[in-house]
Every structure is written in structure tokens, then in C-alpha cells.
Short mmCIF file of C-alpha atoms and ligand atoms in Angstrom, two decimals:
data_model
loop_
_atom_site.label_atom_id
_atom_site.label_comp_id
_atom_site.label_asym_id
_atom_site.label_seq_id
_atom_site.Cartn_x
_atom_site.Cartn_y
_atom_site.Cartn_z
CA UNK A 1 19.11 -11.85 -20.03
CA UNK A 2 18.67 -9.08 -17.79
CA UNK A 3 15.81 -8.75 -14.37
CA UNK A 4 14.78 -5.38 -15.64
CA UNK A 5 12.98 -3.43 -18.16
CA UNK A 6 13.39 0.48 -18.91
CA UNK A 7 9.79 2.16 -19.12
CA UNK A 8 9.79 4.06 -22.42
CA UNK A 9 6.14 5.46 -22.42
CA UNK A 10 3.34 6.09 -19.50
CA UNK A 11 1.63 3.35 -19.01
CA UNK A 12 -1.46 4.59 -17.98
CA UNK A 13 -1.72 7.44 -21.29
CA UNK A 14 0.82 5.87 -23.90
CA UNK A 15 3.01 9.32 -23.91
CA UNK A 16 6.44 9.53 -24.88
CA UNK A 17 6.74 12.65 -23.22
CA UNK A 18 8.50 11.77 -19.42
CA UNK A 19 10.57 13.89 -17.89
CA UNK A 20 12.02 12.99 -14.56
CA UNK A 21 12.48 14.47 -11.37
CA UNK A 22 13.79 12.13 -9.00
CA UNK A 23 16.97 10.69 -8.96
CA UNK A 24 17.14 8.34 -5.22
CA UNK A 25 20.54 6.93 -6.17
CA UNK A 26 20.83 2.90 -7.11
CA UNK A 27 18.77 0.93 -4.45
CA UNK A 28 18.48 -2.40 -3.57
CA UNK A 29 14.90 -3.91 -3.60
CA UNK A 30 13.65 -3.02 0.02
CA UNK A 31 11.62 -6.87 0.99
CA UNK A 32 14.66 -8.91 -0.24
CA UNK A 33 15.49 -9.31 3.41
CA UNK A 34 18.66 -12.09 3.59
CA UNK A 35 19.21 -14.24 5.61
CA UNK A 36 22.78 -13.85 6.38
CA UNK A 37 24.39 -10.24 8.14
CA UNK A 38 27.30 -11.03 5.14
CA UNK A 39 24.92 -11.66 1.70
CA UNK A 40 25.30 -8.92 -0.77
CA UNK A 41 22.57 -7.58 -2.62
CA UNK A 42 21.63 -6.66 -5.87
CA UNK A 43 21.28 -2.85 -6.91
CA UNK A 44 18.67 -1.39 -8.58
CA UNK A 45 18.33 2.29 -9.69
CA UNK A 46 15.22 4.63 -8.16
CA UNK A 47 14.66 7.45 -10.81
CA UNK A 48 10.97 9.20 -11.17
CA UNK A 49 9.54 10.16 -14.20
CA UNK A 50 6.63 12.48 -14.52
CA UNK A 51 4.48 12.38 -17.34
CA UNK A 52 3.23 15.39 -19.23
CA UNK A 53 -0.11 14.80 -20.98
CA UNK A 54 -1.75 12.43 -18.46
CA UNK A 55 0.47 13.53 -15.14
CA UNK A 56 1.29 10.20 -14.02
CA UNK A 57 4.25 9.55 -12.18
CA UNK A 58 6.83 7.09 -12.72
CA UNK A 59 9.44 4.66 -11.96
CA UNK A 60 11.77 4.51 -14.81
CA UNK A 61 12.45 0.77 -14.82
CA UNK A 62 9.95 -2.18 -14.34
CA UNK A 63 12.27 -4.96 -12.44
CA UNK A 64 10.39 -8.67 -12.70
CA UNK A 65 7.58 -9.31 -10.46
CA UNK A 66 9.17 -12.85 -9.68
CA UNK A 67 12.11 -11.46 -7.64
CA UNK A 68 9.85 -9.00 -6.10
CA UNK A 69 6.53 -11.56 -4.79
CA UNK A 70 7.83 -14.78 -5.58
CA UNK A 71 8.80 -14.42 -1.49
CA UNK A 72 7.39 -11.78 -0.37
CA UNK A 73 8.00 -11.03 4.16
CA UNK A 74 5.68 -8.55 4.11
CA UNK A 75 2.16 -9.30 6.15
CA UNK A 76 -1.12 -6.71 6.19
CA UNK A 77 -2.94 -8.61 9.37
CA UNK A 78 0.65 -7.56 11.66
CA UNK A 79 -1.17 -4.16 12.69
CA UNK A 80 -4.12 -3.97 14.18
CA UNK A 81 -5.14 -0.40 12.66
CA UNK A 82 -5.08 -1.84 9.04
CA UNK A 83 -6.77 -4.39 10.73
CA UNK A 84 -9.65 -2.69 11.33
CA UNK A 85 -9.17 -0.51 8.31
CA UNK A 86 -9.91 -3.76 6.65
CA UNK A 87 -12.73 -4.19 8.87
CA UNK A 88 -14.44 -0.69 8.06
CA UNK A 89 -13.94 -0.87 4.91
CA UNK A 90 -15.78 -4.72 4.28
CA UNK A 91 -18.77 -2.64 5.90
CA UNK A 92 -18.97 0.22 3.48
CA UNK A 93 -19.03 -2.26 0.62
CA UNK A 94 -21.45 -4.35 2.01
CA UNK A 95 -23.92 -1.17 1.78
CA UNK A 96 -22.97 -0.76 -1.72
CA UNK A 97 -24.49 -4.02 -2.32
CA UNK A 98 -27.53 -3.86 0.41
CA UNK A 99 -28.96 -0.52 -0.61
CA UNK A 100 -28.36 -2.34 -4.65
CA UNK A 101 -30.85 -5.78 -4.72
CA UNK A 102 -31.60 -6.67 -8.00
CA UNK A 103 -35.30 -7.73 -5.90
CA UNK A 104 -37.48 -5.72 -4.14
CA UNK A 105 -36.65 -5.28 -0.08
CA UNK A 106 -38.32 -7.91 2.48
CA UNK A 107 -41.46 -6.73 3.61
CA UNK A 108 -41.67 -7.21 7.37
CA UNK A 109 -45.03 -8.78 8.92
CA UNK A 110 -46.01 -5.14 9.77
CA UNK A 111 -46.36 -4.36 6.06
CA UNK A 112 -43.90 -2.25 6.18
CA UNK A 113 -40.70 -2.34 4.04
CA UNK A 114 -37.36 -4.03 6.35
CA UNK A 115 -34.08 -1.81 5.87
CA UNK A 116 -33.13 -4.35 8.98
CA UNK A 117 -29.33 -5.26 7.73
CA UNK A 118 -29.69 -9.06 8.71
CA UNK A 119 -27.31 -10.09 6.25
CA UNK A 120 -29.49 -12.46 4.83
CA UNK A 121 -28.98 -11.35 0.99
CA UNK A 122 -25.03 -10.54 1.78
CA UNK A 123 -25.02 -14.23 1.12
CA UNK A 124 -25.51 -14.61 -2.35
CA UNK A 125 -22.46 -12.71 -2.91
CA UNK A 126 -18.89 -13.37 -3.81
CA UNK A 127 -15.81 -11.16 -3.01
CA UNK A 128 -12.02 -11.55 -5.01
CA UNK A 129 -9.60 -9.73 -3.77
CA UNK A 130 -6.47 -8.84 -5.42
CA UNK A 131 -3.01 -9.70 -4.29
CA UNK A 132 -4.76 -11.09 -0.84
CA UNK A 133 -1.86 -11.11 1.45
CA UNK A 134 -2.90 -13.03 4.03
CA UNK A 135 -6.14 -12.61 4.36
CA UNK A 136 -6.73 -9.59 6.30
CA UNK A 137 -9.49 -8.22 4.25
CA UNK A 138 -11.41 -11.34 2.70
CA UNK A 139 -11.53 -12.78 6.76
CA UNK A 140 -13.34 -9.57 7.12
CA UNK A 141 -16.10 -10.18 4.67
CA UNK A 142 -15.96 -13.69 5.15
CA UNK A 143 -16.66 -12.20 9.10
CA UNK A 144 -20.05 -10.68 7.01
CA UNK A 145 -21.09 -14.22 5.64
CA UNK A 146 -19.41 -13.34 2.08
CA UNK A 147 -18.26 -15.70 -0.60
CA UNK A 148 -14.24 -15.74 -0.68
CA UNK A 149 -11.74 -15.51 -3.53
CA UNK A 150 -8.28 -14.06 -3.17
CA UNK A 151 -5.34 -13.79 -5.80
CA UNK A 152 -2.19 -13.92 -3.99
CA UNK A 153 1.37 -14.65 -6.66
CA UNK A 154 3.39 -15.40 -2.84
CA UNK A 155 3.73 -18.90 -2.31
CA UNK A 156 4.50 -18.55 2.04
CA UNK A 157 1.31 -16.53 2.25
CA UNK A 158 -0.09 -18.49 0.01
CA UNK A 159 0.93 -21.77 2.27
CA UNK A 160 0.68 -19.68 5.74
CA UNK A 161 -3.52 -18.80 4.12
CA UNK A 162 -4.18 -21.88 3.47
CA UNK A 163 -6.18 -22.73 7.23
CA UNK A 164 -7.87 -19.67 6.68
CA UNK A 165 -9.72 -21.66 4.36
CA UNK A 166 -10.73 -18.19 2.41
CA UNK A 167 -10.36 -19.59 -1.04
CA UNK A 168 -6.55 -19.23 -2.21
CA UNK A 169 -5.39 -18.76 -5.77
CA UNK A 170 -1.53 -18.39 -5.73
CA UNK A 171 -1.08 -17.08 -8.76
CA UNK A 172 -1.01 -13.22 -9.97
CA UNK A 173 -4.41 -11.42 -11.17
CA UNK A 174 -3.96 -13.32 -15.26
CA UNK A 175 -5.83 -14.41 -18.06
CA UNK A 176 -5.17 -18.22 -16.01
CA UNK A 177 -5.81 -17.00 -12.86
CA UNK A 178 -8.92 -15.00 -13.24
CA UNK A 179 -10.90 -18.28 -15.62
CA UNK A 180 -10.33 -20.31 -12.30
CA UNK A 181 -12.43 -17.39 -11.08
CA UNK A 182 -16.31 -17.06 -11.41
CA UNK A 183 -18.05 -14.15 -12.11
CA UNK A 184 -18.27 -12.58 -9.02
CA UNK A 185 -20.09 -9.42 -7.03
CA UNK A 186 -17.53 -7.15 -5.91
CA UNK A 187 -12.92 -7.41 -6.10
CA UNK A 188 -10.91 -5.47 -4.41
CA UNK A 189 -7.67 -4.24 -4.49
CA UNK A 190 -5.40 -2.40 -1.87
CA UNK A 191 -2.29 -1.54 -2.46
CA UNK A 192 -1.90 -3.44 -5.85
CA UNK A 193 -2.29 -1.69 -8.52
CA UNK A 194 0.63 0.88 -8.07
CA UNK A 195 2.63 -2.78 -8.04
CA UNK A 196 1.32 -3.12 -11.50
CA UNK A 197 3.34 -2.73 -14.69
CA UNK A 198 0.39 -3.62 -17.03
CA UNK A 199 -2.07 -1.76 -15.47
CA UNK A 200 -5.01 -1.94 -18.63
CA UNK A 201 -5.05 -5.58 -18.56
CA UNK A 202 -5.30 -5.58 -15.17
CA UNK A 203 -8.38 -3.45 -15.45
CA UNK A 204 -9.91 -5.18 -18.46
CA UNK A 205 -9.36 -8.22 -16.39
CA UNK A 206 -11.31 -6.67 -13.91
CA UNK A 207 -14.52 -5.42 -16.00
CA UNK A 208 -14.96 -8.59 -17.24
CA UNK A 209 -15.14 -10.55 -14.29
CA UNK A 210 -17.52 -8.18 -13.01
CA UNK A 211 -21.31 -9.84 -12.80
CA UNK A 212 -24.01 -8.14 -14.30
CA UNK A 213 -27.26 -8.83 -12.58
CA UNK A 214 -25.52 -7.27 -9.39
CA UNK A 215 -23.97 -4.63 -10.77
CA UNK A 216 -20.84 -5.61 -9.90
CA UNK A 217 -17.64 -3.49 -8.33
CA UNK A 218 -14.84 -2.77 -8.33
CA UNK A 219 -13.21 -0.77 -5.18
CA UNK A 220 -9.82 0.06 -5.30
CA UNK A 221 -6.75 1.33 -2.58
CA UNK A 222 -3.73 3.45 -3.43
CA UNK A 223 -2.05 5.52 -1.30
CA UNK A 224 -2.55 8.83 -2.69
CA UNK A 225 0.78 11.12 -4.91
CA UNK A 226 -0.76 14.27 -2.45
CA UNK A 227 0.13 12.97 0.46
CA UNK A 228 3.55 11.60 -0.33
CA UNK A 229 4.03 14.91 -2.19
CA UNK A 230 2.62 17.18 0.23
CA UNK A 231 4.49 15.17 3.71
CA UNK A 232 7.69 14.24 2.44
CA UNK A 233 7.06 10.66 2.19
CA UNK A 234 10.18 9.78 -0.21
CA UNK A 235 10.73 6.91 1.60
CA UNK A 236 7.68 5.50 -0.31
CA UNK A 237 9.19 5.40 -3.64
CA UNK A 238 10.84 1.99 -4.12
CA UNK A 239 11.01 -0.62 -6.68
CA UNK A 240 7.56 -2.10 -6.27
CA UNK A 241 5.90 1.38 -6.37
CA UNK A 242 5.81 1.66 -10.22
CA UNK A 243 2.83 4.19 -10.40
CA UNK A 244 2.66 7.20 -8.24
CA UNK A 245 -1.27 7.90 -8.46
CA UNK A 246 -2.69 11.10 -8.92
CA UNK A 247 -6.66 11.32 -8.90
CA UNK A 248 -6.03 12.56 -12.82
CA UNK A 249 -4.28 9.93 -14.20
CA UNK A 250 -6.69 6.97 -13.00
CA UNK A 251 -9.67 8.54 -14.13
CA UNK A 252 -8.17 8.84 -17.16
CA UNK A 253 -6.97 4.97 -16.85
CA UNK A 254 -10.16 3.43 -16.10
CA UNK A 255 -12.05 4.87 -18.51
CA UNK A 256 -10.14 3.39 -20.87
CA UNK A 257 -11.26 0.54 -20.50
CA UNK A 258 -14.85 1.65 -19.79
CA UNK A 259 -14.74 1.18 -15.93
CA UNK A 260 -16.46 4.11 -14.73
CA UNK A 261 -15.44 5.46 -11.35
CA UNK A 262 -18.62 6.77 -9.25
CA UNK A 263 -17.40 7.65 -6.09
CA UNK A 264 -13.74 8.24 -4.45
CA UNK A 265 -13.00 8.77 -0.77
CA UNK A 266 -9.75 9.79 1.22
CA UNK A 267 -8.80 7.17 4.12
CA UNK A 268 -5.33 7.78 6.71
CA UNK A 269 -4.46 4.41 6.64
CA UNK A 270 -0.51 4.23 4.47
CA UNK A 271 0.09 7.60 5.25
CA UNK A 272 -3.07 9.04 2.89
CA UNK A 273 -5.06 6.81 0.51
CA UNK A 274 -7.76 6.97 -2.20
CA UNK A 275 -10.52 4.29 -2.26
CA UNK A 276 -11.82 4.44 -5.81
CA UNK A 277 -15.33 2.88 -6.49
CA UNK A 278 -15.93 2.15 -9.96
CA UNK A 279 -18.38 0.33 -12.23
CA UNK A 280 -18.99 -0.78 -15.76
CA UNK A 281 -22.56 -0.67 -14.88
CA UNK A 282 -24.46 2.26 -14.16
CA UNK A 283 -23.70 4.44 -10.61
CA UNK A 284 -25.28 8.05 -9.84
CA UNK A 285 -21.72 9.53 -9.74
CA UNK A 286 -20.80 11.06 -6.39
CA UNK A 287 -19.87 14.94 -6.35
CA UNK A 288 -15.89 13.70 -4.86
CA UNK A 289 -15.39 12.93 -8.36
CA UNK A 290 -15.69 16.03 -9.88
CA UNK A 291 -14.42 17.76 -6.63
CA UNK A 292 -11.10 15.71 -6.69
CA UNK A 293 -9.46 16.79 -9.98
CA UNK A 294 -10.63 20.16 -9.49
CA UNK A 295 -8.76 20.12 -6.19
CA UNK A 296 -5.64 18.82 -7.50
CA UNK A 297 -4.96 21.26 -10.30
CA UNK A 298 -5.40 24.10 -7.13
CA UNK A 299 -2.50 22.67 -5.60
CA UNK A 300 -0.46 22.57 -8.38
CA UNK A 301 0.23 19.11 -8.34
CA UNK A 302 -0.10 18.72 -12.95
CA UNK A 303 2.72 21.20 -12.88
CA UNK A 304 6.67 20.21 -13.47
CA UNK A 305 7.91 22.54 -11.01
CA UNK A 306 6.08 21.28 -7.98
CA UNK A 307 7.87 18.09 -8.18
CA UNK A 308 11.12 20.01 -8.41
CA UNK A 309 10.70 21.66 -5.66
CA UNK A 310 9.96 17.79 -3.57
CA UNK A 311 13.19 16.78 -4.18
CA UNK A 312 15.18 20.01 -2.42
CA UNK A 313 12.87 18.92 0.44
CA UNK A 314 14.18 15.32 0.04
CA UNK A 315 17.69 16.78 0.39
CA UNK A 316 16.46 18.98 3.43
CA UNK A 317 14.93 15.45 5.64
CA UNK A 318 18.33 12.91 4.39
CA UNK A 319 20.59 16.32 6.14
CA UNK A 320 18.16 16.23 9.50
CA UNK A 321 18.08 13.14 9.63
CA UNK A 322 21.72 11.82 9.58
CA UNK A 323 22.35 14.81 11.33
CA UNK A 324 19.90 13.43 14.36
CA UNK A 325 21.86 9.99 14.33
CA UNK A 326 24.91 11.12 14.24
CA UNK A 327 24.23 13.26 17.53
CA UNK A 328 22.70 9.95 19.01
CA UNK A 329 26.55 7.94 18.51
CA UNK A 330 28.32 11.32 19.30
CA UNK A 331 26.35 11.19 23.03
CA UNK A 332 26.49 7.14 23.09
CA UNK A 333 22.50 6.89 23.22
CA UNK A 334 20.99 4.10 21.30
CA UNK A 335 19.06 3.94 18.93
CA UNK A 336 16.35 0.78 17.62
CA UNK A 337 14.60 1.05 15.23
CA UNK A 338 10.39 -0.13 14.97
CA UNK A 339 8.83 -1.84 11.94
CA UNK A 340 11.39 -3.19 9.22
CA UNK A 341 9.11 -2.07 6.63
CA UNK A 342 9.69 -2.10 2.92
CA UNK A 343 9.50 2.36 3.29
CA UNK A 344 12.24 1.96 6.41
CA UNK A 345 14.42 0.10 4.34
CA UNK A 346 14.27 2.42 1.80
CA UNK A 347 14.45 5.01 3.91
CA UNK A 348 17.85 3.68 5.61
CA UNK A 349 19.48 2.68 2.05
CA UNK A 350 18.66 6.75 0.57
CA UNK A 351 19.61 8.40 3.38
CA UNK A 352 23.11 6.04 3.69
CA UNK A 353 22.30 5.10 7.48
CA UNK A 354 24.07 1.99 8.99
CA UNK A 355 24.01 -0.20 12.20
CA UNK A 356 26.70 2.12 14.17
CA UNK A 357 23.44 4.32 14.27
CA UNK A 358 20.54 2.15 13.99
CA UNK A 359 21.55 -1.46 16.58
CA UNK A 360 18.42 -3.36 15.06
CA UNK A 361 15.11 -3.08 13.67
CA UNK A 362 12.15 -4.96 15.99
CA UNK A 363 9.20 -5.96 13.95
CA UNK A 364 6.46 -8.63 15.07
CA UNK A 365 5.82 -10.12 11.77
CA UNK A 366 8.01 -13.62 13.07
CA UNK A 367 9.00 -14.06 8.99
CA UNK A 368 10.42 -10.85 9.74
CA UNK A 369 12.25 -11.86 12.39
CA UNK A 370 16.08 -12.64 13.01
CA UNK A 371 16.81 -11.21 9.31
CA UNK A 372 18.65 -8.66 7.67
CA UNK A 373 17.69 -5.55 5.95
CA UNK A 374 19.10 -5.26 2.52
CA UNK A 375 21.42 -2.80 1.39
CA UNK A 376 22.23 -1.82 5.44
CA UNK A 377 22.32 -5.31 7.35
CA UNK A 378 20.38 -4.53 10.24
CA UNK A 379 18.86 -7.21 12.42
CA UNK A 380 15.66 -7.53 12.34
CA UNK A 381 14.60 -8.45 15.68
CA UNK A 382 11.48 -9.31 18.07
CA UNK A 383 9.50 -6.56 20.25
CA UNK A 384 11.26 -8.84 23.77
CA UNK A 385 14.60 -6.82 22.17
CA UNK A 386 13.43 -3.83 23.84
CA UNK A 387 13.15 -4.41 26.58
CA UNK A 388 16.45 -6.44 26.44
CA UNK A 389 18.43 -3.53 25.02
CA UNK A 390 16.46 -0.32 26.48
CA UNK A 391 17.37 1.68 23.53
CA UNK A 392 17.47 6.05 23.74
CA UNK A 393 15.27 6.66 20.83
CA UNK A 394 12.75 4.21 19.19
CA UNK A 395 13.01 5.14 15.54
CA UNK A 396 9.86 4.98 14.12
CA UNK A 397 10.66 3.30 10.50
CA UNK A 398 6.95 2.88 9.95
CA UNK A 399 5.64 6.49 10.93
CA UNK A 400 2.19 6.18 9.10
CA UNK A 401 1.20 3.37 12.32
CA UNK A 402 2.72 5.86 14.97
CA UNK A 403 -0.11 5.90 17.43
CA UNK A 404 -0.01 2.22 17.85
CA UNK A 405 3.81 1.70 17.85
CA UNK A 406 3.84 4.58 20.31
CA UNK A 407 0.77 3.20 22.34
CA UNK A 408 2.58 -0.30 22.48
CA UNK A 409 6.24 1.16 23.49
CA UNK A 410 4.73 3.30 25.82
CA UNK A 411 6.01 1.64 28.89
CA UNK A 412 9.87 1.66 28.08
CA UNK A 413 9.93 5.45 28.87
CA UNK A 414 12.32 5.87 25.71
CA UNK A 415 11.42 8.77 23.57
CA UNK A 416 11.31 8.50 19.67
CA UNK A 417 12.74 9.67 16.73
CA UNK A 418 10.03 10.14 13.57
CA UNK A 419 11.48 10.74 10.05
CA UNK A 420 8.06 11.58 7.95
CA UNK A 421 7.19 13.91 7.55
CA UNK A 422 10.07 15.84 8.95
CA UNK A 423 12.79 14.57 11.12
CA UNK A 424 11.16 15.58 15.24
CA UNK A 425 12.69 13.99 18.34
CA UNK A 426 8.83 12.88 20.51
P1 LIG B 1 4.06 -0.77 6.16
C1 LIG B 1 3.63 -2.83 2.23
O1 LIG B 1 5.32 -1.44 3.12
C2 LIG B 1 4.10 -3.24 1.53
P2 LIG B 1 5.93 -1.39 4.07
C3 LIG B 1 3.53 -2.35 -0.05
N1 LIG B 1 4.39 -2.36 -0.96
C4 LIG B 1 2.67 -1.66 0.13
O2 LIG B 1 2.53 -1.33 -0.48
C5 LIG B 1 2.57 -0.95 1.80
O3 LIG B 1 2.76 -2.08 2.91
C6 LIG B 1 1.64 -0.29 1.18
C7 LIG B 1 5.52 -4.11 11.26
N2 LIG B 1 4.73 -3.65 12.63
O4 LIG B 1 2.84 -1.52 6.84
C8 LIG B 1 4.79 -4.39 10.53
C9 LIG B 1 5.21 -3.73 13.85
O5 LIG B 1 6.14 -4.86 14.12
O6 LIG B 1 4.51 0.18 7.27
C10 LIG B 1 5.90 -4.09 9.15
O7 LIG B 1 6.59 -5.12 8.87
N3 LIG B 1 4.16 -3.70 15.04
C11 LIG B 1 3.16 -3.99 0.21
O8 LIG B 1 6.67 -2.46 4.50
C12 LIG B 1 6.05 -2.57 9.52
O9 LIG B 1 5.74 -3.02 10.53
C13 LIG B 1 2.87 -3.16 14.58
O10 LIG B 1 2.30 -2.96 15.28
O11 LIG B 1 6.40 -0.06 3.95
C14 LIG B 1 5.19 -1.95 8.37
O12 LIG B 1 4.81 -2.00 7.42
C15 LIG B 1 2.31 -2.36 13.37
C16 LIG B 1 1.89 -1.81 13.32
C17 LIG B 1 3.37 -2.48 12.79
O13 LIG B 1 4.17 -0.92 4.95
ZN1 LIG B 2 0.57 9.73 -19.18
#
């Protein structure tokens, strides 16, 4: 039995008009870290197709999710920037729910309307987070007094999360797991939709779980493909990310299952993300919804040619990245990576860099430490390695958290290599 399948029609609109524009070669699964330095990894193709009908970019294959997610090393709480993003997201969602109370606002002793968000009503709300990872977002809701439930397929994250008492179901989002969950007021899914093959089933199930009494909402974040293209983030193209979303295919997808998008926002997290607010119930439609599609059209994002040009930029970054690493090697300057991110591992593999150029990669996720990167077999070490090794350059493999990483290492007084959106030395 094969462990991946080929994509023959668009997962959003069903069209068979899929045109390839990017072939990054055959590579290992970015998060399948190795326990031994000598282990070999299995490679799978990374090719991107453009749907001429709805403009969804998508990978040409779907690797069996069981291989990718049963054990998952990524822990979203490691980044303080992401923790804060989750806090702000929870507060923002709370505002919507509170302004939408289906009962009259309480009246203060002076007879005025009490607009104070004292959290009283919050206690009734139930939030479900799909692919809850290490509970980073649910913890924020719990602090606000919400009931929480999470669905998380990975066994290691589920076990680690148990002491946090967030109510996690160890499963994929499916009929079976959803049947164990009560109707709820909010469903969140950050960085999940791009990983899902049957997106229609996924969203239909979401819709069926949103309570009508409180006009339940679905809040979903996806990396925005506009940023991927304009900021050359080709390293975020790897087997886990099946879809690369513009707003247009999202709008088509959501409306096909009866979820109305009533607001869309952009956030800088993970190199630029869209946050979609949707519901099967009636909400006033914000102007952002019509504006964004107009913007995409004007930017040429619905033209195949835009993507052909992207291909050339990828090649340029690859050349320059290797040039910098080779120069360092020739001058006997040491380079250590920071952030054994999936995108960093992909970048190394796409460019064909190796451990003679990058001696090790520091990552503060204990689960990743002392393992090895697939393909390049570089060791992942802990933070104290920076002080022990004193590298000449730190390569920011998690460039999306550049500020956080540079703040933590400024005492080392090293220089930095930033690979994306273009190769720079700071
Ligand atoms: P980071 C992940 O991608 C995986 P990755 C996933 N496929 C996805 O969709 C995106 O996120 C959104 C470490 N680190 O977040 C932690 C430190 O050690 O860019 C991580 O291993 N110290 C679900 O893996 C890595 O860097 C720090 O101070 O590309 C960052 O990975 C910080 C900030 C991070 O995601
Ligand atoms: Zn399509």
C-alpha cells in the first residue's frame, strides 16, 4: 500500500484544470526528526499546482496524515510571540461573543446599561480548538473563564497536555471525535485548514457543531498565500501544507458548505496570516470581506503568470543562500541555525545545504533536542550550545520570529543570516 495519493482535482472547487508551476524536488517530511545521526529518510515529491478555476494553489500529493501527525514535534507554546497572539485572539473573540449575547445586557444599580465586560457571561461559553497542539490557545480561553475542549491527533502532545486539564480528545477532527463534543459557541482552528485534504467535510462538521442560541462562530487562521508569494516564503511549502490559501478560494469553500464569512483580518504571525470569522448564523458582513478579493485581483494573484515569476525568485534565493554558507565555510566562520522549524528544515533540503555548513541547530523545544534533521542529518541542540560553541553567525531558520530570536541571543554579539524574504546578513 502506498503512503501517499495523487491529487487529480481541486479540493475546493472540484475542477480538473490544475497546472503545475513549482517543483522543489523530492524531500523528506519536514517534521519527521531522526533519533540517530545515521538514519535515512524517505522522500516524497514537492510540486505545486494552480487551480485555473478557483485559484487555489495545492500540492500534487497528499501524504497519509498518520505518518505525519501521530507523533508531532512542533510545540506552539515555545514562542512568546505566538502565546501573545493567542491571548489577543481570545480577547478579540470574547468581544464578539459578548456583544452578541442573546439576552439583554444587565442594568446597573444606577439604571444605566452595564457595558462592563466583567466576564460573568463568559462562564457559559464553550470553545473547541481543532488541532489544539500543546494547548497554547485553549489556555488563554481557560484564563478568560471559558469551558474548553481540544481535538489533537498527536499522541505525544495529547499526553503532555493532560496536566493542563483543557479537555483534549486524542483524535483527528472527524465524525467520531465531533460526536464526543457538545454543541459549542466557538470553534477555532489555527494553522490547520492548510493541512486538511477533505476541507469540505471538515467545515461541514464545524458548522454542525456551532450552537444556534449563541450564534456560534468559527474562527480560523491560515498563512496568507499573498505573503508567501510576495515575500518568497517558499520554505513554507512542504508536505504538511496541502493548500496555500488566497481569500478567493476560501470564500468559495466556506460558502459551499453554508458558512458565511463575516470578517477577515490580516496578522503578521507566521510571516502573515489571514483570520477568518464565519458562522452559519446571521452577522453583519464587514467591508474587509469584499475589499480583500478586490485587492487580490489587483495584485495579479489570479493570473498563472504571477507564479511562474515566483519560481525564478526561488532559484535566486537558493543560489544566494548557498553562496553565503560557502563563503562562511571558506573563511572558517561557523554557522549555527536557530529554530529547527519545519520551514527551516525544508529550506536546508531545498537548497542542499549540509552539516559542513551548518554545524548544529538550536531549538528550545525539549522534544526536538538531540534529534537530527531529516535529509541533512544536522543535530538539534539546546540553547546553552550557543554559549559553548560561540558561532560567528546565527542562521535564523525561524525568520518569522526573528525579533524574538535576536533578542534572546543579542548577548552573544554574533552576526545573523536571514534567508527570507531575501538572503541578508545583519
Ligand atoms: P515555527 C509550524 O511550522 C508547523 P514551523 C505547522 N506545519 C505550521 O503550519 C506552522 O507552524 C504554522 C523554535 N523556537 O513556529 C520553536 C525556539 O527554539 O516557525 C520551533 O521549533 N525559540 C503546524 O515549524 C521553531 O523555533 C524561540 O524563541 O516552520 C519555530 O517554528 C522561538 C520563537 C522558536 O513553525
Ligand atoms: Zn479550484
